[in-house]
């Protein structure tokens, strides 16, 4: 029995309406191993994870766990077997303390009272192992997306599962957090835990996996030990050898050369941001990175109040006072944190309509099912979303959900696009499509401001990059001078190696 796989899944099938999501899907996870599940957007990875979590009931499947036939018809059934699952959008309570989110409905009780001391003791070593130095008594909502993801993983590990299933666990993590997670998973494997690791980031999966299964169109098309995987087989993920930024940016930008709308920012401060002054022009993609960059986007969209400074938008007005006013002025905000932008249980059509109907200052102000379906059908075709307007947004892959989040804003014809990690957590194919769309919007005359923690994304996509160090603008890069190494130096130290050499020469003189 001990030599049998911990999980054996055969002939899983699932369709939503007329859309086939899983068909004859097979998977085997060995004991004490890390098994990566990879594939393009829409391949069916998240749906399979939800089947194993007891959230989605398959139309047909044979599932064996620990050598015995298992029926997983609810999340509680999965937990009883010893399966813990962390979804792409984990159910969390931002207003409640971190500690409460770690022990949802599992709080230890002594003499009829919840024991916070025991909760702290049980979670302390685990949080340290994951490198999460957070105040466990502070509200979860005060943490960034990456730290919230680590809290969700910690909650699953506190259940001491026999099989841990992670659905795109590193989508919100920076490089350091991702390395800590990888180290923690290797430690769990060494102690005998089995891990199923579904990810859109192929290189991360290859770096940590013992075995790997490739999915395509709801089926398993390849399963191999990591060391036996060839380069040609890696290409089955799809478009792996193509550049993420295949279109020459200058060719697109030339068409916008005569467009002059701009945002003028003078001494703006708020949150971590302090005294920022610059101009963002139509027809270019302006990248921003570092401490204070996200606060800048929040200020420009009316989510935060400024502490100082002035801003002038192309319409002649200053900062919006709220997100509704921003939308009415054709200022859009697209985040990689899809939980803030989508209602997964609602249809794609409903999600596509909630901006144009709720915020516009022209046309009908009521919801029309027919108009919503027409609107969604238009964006589904334009953005190549593999679904129909009536399907729940939550049934889509991460890439599909992000396209819905983008499509609903395109319906208002944005003049200013504020992008906060817009391609986070999606597969390579969806990244390419989102990047191409961003370039097209800039070329059509939009003012595009892009924040990203992936420096290669900034240097590959942007015309200019502003680097912020400790909330202050540390420097600007453009054209052939954009380099990820120099940018990292600016973000970390507020100056580049060239600046340091110049200062050394001046000091010596």
XYZ file of C-alpha atoms in Angstrom:
509
model
C 0.000 0.000 0.000
C 2.848 2.396 0.829
C 4.178 2.064 -2.761
C 0.885 3.090 -4.328
C 0.361 6.707 -5.403
C -1.258 9.058 -2.910
C -3.669 10.237 -5.643
C -4.816 8.461 -8.795
C -7.360 10.210 -11.002
C -8.806 8.626 -14.163
C -11.188 9.701 -16.923
C -12.352 12.950 -15.313
C -14.953 14.755 -17.405
C -16.662 18.093 -16.857
C -18.588 20.447 -19.085
C -20.259 23.768 -18.306
C -23.217 24.112 -20.646
C -21.827 23.531 -24.119
C -18.217 24.101 -23.081
C -16.096 20.995 -22.479
C -13.562 21.828 -19.748
C -12.278 18.357 -18.794
C -12.420 15.237 -20.942
C -10.689 11.927 -20.192
C -8.280 13.637 -17.785
C -5.835 11.389 -15.906
C -3.365 12.213 -13.149
C -1.183 10.276 -10.712
C 0.662 11.883 -7.789
C 3.364 9.821 -6.067
C 3.782 9.843 -2.288
C 6.257 12.333 -0.901
C 6.681 14.118 -4.234
C 5.995 17.504 -5.784
C 3.940 17.033 -8.939
C 3.565 20.032 -11.251
C 0.426 20.504 -13.360
C 1.008 22.925 -16.225
C -0.741 24.050 -19.384
C -2.092 26.991 -21.325
C -4.928 29.222 -20.173
C -8.176 27.285 -20.474
C -6.446 23.897 -20.335
C -8.595 22.923 -17.332
C -6.065 23.037 -14.479
C -8.188 25.124 -12.107
C -11.311 23.064 -12.802
C -9.449 19.849 -11.994
C -8.183 21.407 -8.759
C -11.753 22.369 -7.829
C -12.907 18.800 -8.516
C -10.249 17.503 -6.111
C -11.265 20.185 -3.585
C -14.890 19.054 -3.691
C -16.043 22.426 -5.038
C -16.955 21.235 -8.546
C -18.676 17.914 -9.124
C -17.389 16.127 -12.230
C -19.711 14.595 -14.797
C -17.627 11.464 -14.490
C -14.446 10.416 -12.702
C -12.656 7.651 -10.865
C -10.629 8.929 -7.936
C -8.419 6.868 -5.652
C -6.762 8.356 -2.592
C -4.255 6.374 -0.557
C -5.055 3.272 -2.591
C -8.796 3.402 -1.920
C -11.658 4.628 -4.067
C -12.761 8.066 -2.895
C -15.808 10.235 -3.407
C -14.998 13.935 -3.042
C -18.388 15.612 -3.164
C -17.672 18.523 -0.817
C -14.767 20.491 0.646
C -15.295 18.751 3.979
C -14.972 15.354 2.273
C -11.631 16.467 0.797
C -10.394 17.643 4.216
C -11.420 14.374 5.873
C -9.270 12.496 3.378
C -6.324 14.748 4.218
C -6.444 17.017 1.150
C -5.909 20.754 1.657
C -6.379 23.116 -1.281
C -5.289 26.712 -1.858
C -7.226 28.232 -4.754
C -6.224 31.128 -7.006
C -8.734 33.302 -5.172
C -8.731 31.872 -1.627
C -11.701 32.703 0.550
C -10.353 35.224 3.033
C -11.701 37.935 5.342
C -9.710 41.163 4.821
C -11.320 42.960 7.762
C -10.454 40.196 10.235
C -6.982 39.701 11.821
C -4.370 37.541 10.145
C -4.626 35.067 13.019
C -8.373 34.664 12.507
C -7.806 33.970 8.810
C -5.351 31.227 9.697
C -7.888 29.360 11.858
C -11.205 29.868 10.072
C -13.763 27.622 11.823
C -10.882 25.701 13.449
C -10.077 27.912 16.432
C -8.638 25.972 19.405
C -10.848 26.291 22.470
C -9.887 26.033 26.176
C -12.609 26.108 28.808
C -15.126 27.292 26.248
C -12.984 30.230 25.080
C -10.914 30.642 21.937
C -7.223 30.375 22.827
C -5.280 33.026 20.931
C -2.132 31.906 22.718
C -2.390 28.445 21.201
C -3.205 29.932 17.787
C -0.070 32.065 17.978
C 2.064 29.128 19.118
C 0.822 26.804 16.363
C 1.329 29.330 13.599
C 4.591 30.957 14.719
C 7.095 28.464 13.274
C 5.109 28.023 10.073
C 4.924 31.759 9.393
C 8.644 32.047 10.052
C 9.297 29.189 7.637
C 7.328 31.004 4.931
C 9.160 34.234 5.724
C 5.966 36.061 6.632
C 6.880 38.729 9.181
C 3.399 40.130 9.727
C 1.508 41.338 12.769
C -0.946 38.474 13.211
C -3.331 40.733 15.123
C -3.580 43.307 12.300
C -6.343 43.074 9.664
C -5.453 40.810 6.745
C -6.443 43.583 4.318
C -3.400 45.606 5.385
C -1.111 43.013 3.784
C -0.102 43.029 0.145
C -1.365 40.371 -2.322
C 1.777 38.262 -1.940
C 1.585 38.137 1.842
C -2.153 37.360 1.701
C -1.326 34.428 -0.565
C 1.233 33.174 1.950
C -1.403 33.415 4.694
C -3.721 31.225 2.592
C -0.948 28.655 2.137
C -0.158 28.741 5.853
C -3.829 28.134 6.672
C -3.802 25.015 4.484
C -0.576 23.731 6.064
C -1.993 24.170 9.567
C -4.443 21.389 8.708
C -1.429 19.004 8.446
C -2.608 17.604 5.104
C -1.344 14.435 3.479
C -1.769 16.084 0.066
C -1.397 19.832 -0.417
C -2.859 21.205 -3.664
C -1.769 24.682 -4.752
C -3.492 26.410 -7.674
C -1.089 28.988 -9.128
C 0.410 29.703 -5.676
C 3.061 32.165 -6.836
C 0.829 34.484 -8.865
C 1.014 37.249 -6.266
C 4.511 36.564 -4.933
C 7.648 38.536 -5.642
C 10.911 36.711 -6.335
C 11.995 36.568 -2.688
C 8.597 35.291 -1.512
C 8.581 32.717 -4.294
C 12.005 31.432 -3.263
C 10.826 31.097 0.357
C 7.749 29.185 -0.771
C 9.876 26.832 -2.877
C 12.192 26.204 0.068
C 9.205 25.502 2.353
C 7.687 23.043 -0.152
C 10.960 21.176 -0.453
C 11.029 20.917 3.330
C 7.500 19.506 3.356
C 8.466 16.964 0.705
C 11.449 15.911 2.816
C 9.044 15.210 5.676
C 6.865 13.009 3.451
C 4.106 15.386 2.349
C 2.807 15.150 -1.235
C 2.198 18.332 -3.226
C 0.223 18.972 -6.409
C 1.475 22.263 -7.809
C -0.669 23.783 -10.596
C 1.065 26.767 -12.141
C 1.122 29.014 -15.191
C 4.785 29.837 -14.551
C 6.594 26.986 -16.249
C 10.085 27.803 -15.024
C 8.943 27.854 -11.388
C 7.234 24.496 -11.874
C 10.271 22.953 -13.546
C 12.535 24.213 -10.780
C 10.626 22.476 -8.007
C 8.818 19.465 -9.522
C 9.715 15.781 -9.307
C 7.106 14.878 -11.920
C 5.177 17.007 -14.372
C 1.876 16.636 -16.216
C 1.016 18.808 -19.201
C -2.656 19.567 -19.849
C -4.190 20.722 -23.099
C -7.894 21.151 -23.903
C -8.963 19.374 -20.718
C -6.751 16.320 -21.229
C -3.380 15.098 -20.015
C -1.040 15.014 -23.010
C 2.245 14.266 -21.254
C 3.413 12.988 -17.857
C 7.109 12.534 -17.126
C 9.719 12.736 -14.415
C 11.316 16.173 -14.449
C 14.798 14.898 -15.289
C 13.442 13.027 -18.331
C 11.662 16.025 -19.855
C 13.166 17.201 -23.151
C 13.256 20.744 -24.493
C 10.826 19.861 -27.272
C 8.366 18.494 -24.716
C 8.607 21.681 -22.679
C 7.387 23.505 -25.793
C 4.046 21.711 -25.436
C 3.075 24.356 -22.899
C 2.631 26.593 -25.898
C 4.627 29.470 -27.391
C 7.435 29.045 -24.874
C 10.142 30.000 -27.340
C 8.404 33.137 -28.561
C 9.169 36.482 -27.013
C 6.580 37.803 -24.609
C 6.955 41.130 -26.382
C 6.943 40.103 -30.079
C 5.711 43.387 -31.553
C 8.180 46.261 -31.933
C 6.960 49.008 -29.635
C 8.251 51.879 -31.769
C 6.212 50.734 -34.773
C 3.049 51.061 -32.733
C 4.051 54.288 -31.019
C 4.749 56.116 -34.297
C 1.020 56.238 -35.020
C 0.490 58.121 -31.762
C 3.291 60.600 -32.300
C 0.992 63.583 -32.915
C -1.257 62.951 -29.920
C -0.547 65.389 -27.101
C -2.934 64.605 -24.174
C -1.019 64.172 -20.944
C -1.242 63.907 -17.173
C 0.863 66.481 -15.324
C 1.861 65.504 -11.791
C 3.465 68.114 -9.543
C 4.792 67.256 -6.073
C 2.207 64.523 -5.479
C 2.328 62.706 -2.162
C 0.153 60.181 -0.350
C 0.729 56.841 1.361
C 4.398 55.971 0.779
C 4.610 58.331 -2.206
C 6.339 61.642 -1.554
C 6.823 64.682 -3.803
C 6.527 62.978 -7.190
C 6.659 65.224 -10.284
C 6.527 63.975 -13.882
C 4.415 63.902 -17.050
C 2.654 60.855 -18.534
C 1.902 61.286 -22.237
C -0.575 59.713 -24.616
C 0.880 57.201 -27.015
C 3.468 55.777 -24.613
C 3.564 53.124 -21.927
C 5.007 54.612 -18.750
C 6.293 52.001 -16.315
C 6.523 52.596 -12.579
C 8.176 50.434 -9.933
C 9.241 50.539 -6.306
C 7.867 51.747 -2.977
C 5.086 54.244 -3.605
C 4.211 53.086 -7.135
C 0.957 51.394 -6.098
C 0.033 54.418 -3.983
C 0.481 56.557 -7.101
C -2.076 54.477 -8.992
C -4.482 54.583 -6.033
C -4.223 58.383 -5.906
C -4.797 58.773 -9.642
C -7.886 56.552 -9.480
C -9.407 58.224 -6.435
C -8.871 55.315 -4.053
C -6.654 57.407 -1.771
C -6.579 61.067 -0.776
C -3.431 63.065 -1.538
C -1.308 64.528 1.218
C 0.288 67.095 -1.066
C 0.705 68.129 -4.684
C -1.411 68.739 -7.771
C -2.476 66.676 -10.764
C -3.979 67.771 -14.059
C -5.671 65.213 -16.331
C -6.313 65.658 -20.083
C -9.881 66.827 -19.354
C -8.449 69.758 -17.381
C -9.609 68.479 -13.974
C -7.580 67.268 -11.002
C -7.638 63.995 -9.106
C -10.946 62.098 -9.068
C -12.575 61.961 -5.657
C -13.819 58.384 -6.038
C -13.637 55.451 -8.438
C -17.091 56.240 -9.870
C -15.951 59.718 -10.836
C -12.793 58.233 -12.324
C -14.816 55.850 -14.493
C -17.118 58.668 -15.614
C -14.006 60.561 -16.745
C -12.791 57.514 -18.735
C -10.033 56.696 -16.242
C -9.771 52.949 -15.736
C -7.908 50.812 -13.219
C -7.048 47.174 -13.985
C -5.448 45.038 -11.296
C -3.923 41.592 -11.323
C -5.802 40.979 -8.066
C -8.917 39.668 -9.828
C -10.779 39.308 -6.541
C -11.167 43.092 -6.501
C -12.527 43.325 -10.020
C -14.762 40.318 -10.664
C -17.850 38.656 -9.260
C -16.948 35.022 -10.037
C -20.409 33.641 -9.354
C -21.994 36.077 -11.829
C -22.054 35.595 -15.586
C -19.431 37.009 -17.913
C -22.153 39.238 -19.373
C -23.012 40.680 -15.947
C -19.360 41.317 -15.151
C -18.788 43.002 -18.500
C -21.689 45.363 -17.816
C -21.017 46.531 -14.277
C -18.714 49.436 -15.211
C -20.424 50.805 -18.296
C -23.867 50.665 -16.675
C -22.975 51.676 -13.139
C -20.510 54.477 -13.759
C -21.184 56.095 -17.104
C -22.877 59.478 -17.232
C -24.590 58.857 -20.561
C -27.152 56.395 -21.938
C -29.472 54.053 -20.002
C -28.563 53.611 -16.333
C -30.315 50.276 -15.889
C -29.109 46.743 -16.559
C -30.323 45.175 -19.791
C -29.716 41.456 -20.194
C -29.809 41.701 -23.979
C -27.361 44.599 -24.089
C -25.100 42.843 -21.587
C -24.976 39.677 -23.706
C -24.242 41.686 -26.865
C -21.512 43.586 -25.028
C -19.953 40.412 -23.630
C -20.101 38.647 -27.009
C -18.208 41.553 -28.562
C -15.428 41.413 -25.953
C -15.309 37.600 -25.925
C -14.576 37.665 -29.649
C -12.138 40.592 -29.476
C -10.190 39.209 -26.503
C -10.428 35.557 -27.565
C -12.087 34.350 -24.364
C -12.983 30.666 -24.537
C -16.515 30.798 -23.221
C -20.011 32.190 -23.734
C -21.665 35.283 -22.186
C -23.913 33.218 -19.919
C -21.104 31.283 -18.210
C -19.950 32.271 -14.683
C -16.760 34.328 -14.719
C -15.364 31.988 -12.060
C -15.495 29.057 -14.487
C -12.739 30.649 -16.582
C -9.015 30.141 -16.197
C -6.924 32.886 -14.629
C -6.116 34.256 -18.071
C -9.772 34.237 -19.083
C -10.844 35.989 -15.890
C -8.251 38.693 -16.406
C -9.499 39.263 -19.944
C -13.010 39.768 -18.549
C -11.621 42.279 -16.034
C -9.978 44.143 -18.911
C -12.937 43.864 -21.269
C -15.387 45.511 -18.894
C -13.191 48.636 -18.818
C -12.707 48.695 -22.575
C -16.468 49.184 -22.888
C -16.174 52.760 -21.568
C -13.469 53.700 -24.098
C -10.770 54.605 -21.547
C -8.506 57.593 -22.121
C -6.288 56.770 -19.133
C -5.305 53.184 -18.276
C -3.838 52.555 -14.820
C -2.449 49.014 -14.714
C -1.371 47.275 -11.505
C 0.302 43.940 -12.331
C -2.236 43.319 -15.149
C -0.685 40.003 -16.275
C 0.035 38.531 -12.843
C -0.749 34.854 -12.479
C -1.724 34.150 -16.092
C -0.140 31.773 -18.588
C 2.343 32.765 -21.267
C -0.208 32.850 -24.076
C -2.539 35.163 -22.138
C 0.407 37.371 -21.162
C 1.276 37.874 -24.816
C -2.295 38.796 -25.664
C -2.582 41.217 -22.736
C 0.748 42.855 -23.613
C -0.329 43.275 -27.242
C -3.601 44.845 -26.094
C -1.753 47.295 -23.826
C 0.434 48.366 -26.731
C -2.577 48.802 -28.983
C -4.271 51.007 -26.396
C -1.175 53.202 -26.122
C -0.886 53.417 -29.910
C -4.536 54.499 -30.142
C -3.852 57.504 -27.909
C -4.418 56.201 -24.381
C -2.247 57.359 -21.509
C -0.952 54.086 -20.039
C 0.758 53.841 -16.650
C 1.926 50.325 -15.779
C 3.103 49.102 -12.374
C 4.838 45.744 -12.162
C 7.168 43.931 -9.780
C 8.556 41.903 -12.718
C 11.376 44.090 -14.004
C 11.614 42.179 -17.290
C 7.973 43.047 -17.897
C 8.738 46.742 -17.502
C 11.878 46.769 -19.618
C 10.234 44.642 -22.318
C 6.982 46.563 -22.603
C 7.497 50.204 -21.603
C 8.767 53.307 -23.417
C 9.884 54.892 -20.143
C 10.272 53.637 -16.590
C 10.150 55.664 -13.381
C 11.900 54.058 -10.391
C 10.790 54.964 -6.856
C 13.019 54.408 -3.827
C 11.454 54.820 -0.369
C 8.549 56.692 -1.916
C 10.612 59.221 -3.857
C 11.344 59.313 -7.562
C 14.906 57.991 -7.841
C 15.396 58.029 -11.592
C 14.035 57.533 -15.095
C 15.032 55.163 -17.892
C 14.045 55.208 -21.547
C 14.849 53.537 -24.845
C 18.116 51.623 -25.086
C 19.077 52.670 -21.549
C 16.339 50.491 -20.005
C 18.081 47.621 -18.246
C 16.698 45.327 -15.543
C 19.975 45.346 -13.596
C 20.203 49.128 -13.494
C 16.533 49.349 -12.617
C 16.995 46.934 -9.711
C 19.847 49.080 -8.437
C 17.694 52.212 -8.559
C 14.879 50.494 -6.683
C 17.166 49.049 -3.992
C 19.597 51.903 -3.418
C 18.095 54.946 -5.109
C 21.025 55.113 -7.540
C 22.761 53.046 -10.185
C 26.268 51.648 -10.245
C 27.171 54.444 -12.663
C 25.999 57.041 -10.155
C 28.172 55.424 -7.464
C 31.264 55.415 -9.706
C 30.708 59.058 -10.598
C 30.333 59.971 -6.918
C 33.533 58.037 -6.128
C 35.480 59.912 -8.819
C 34.174 63.271 -7.572
C 35.109 62.345 -3.990
C 38.624 61.321 -5.046
C 39.086 64.581 -6.930
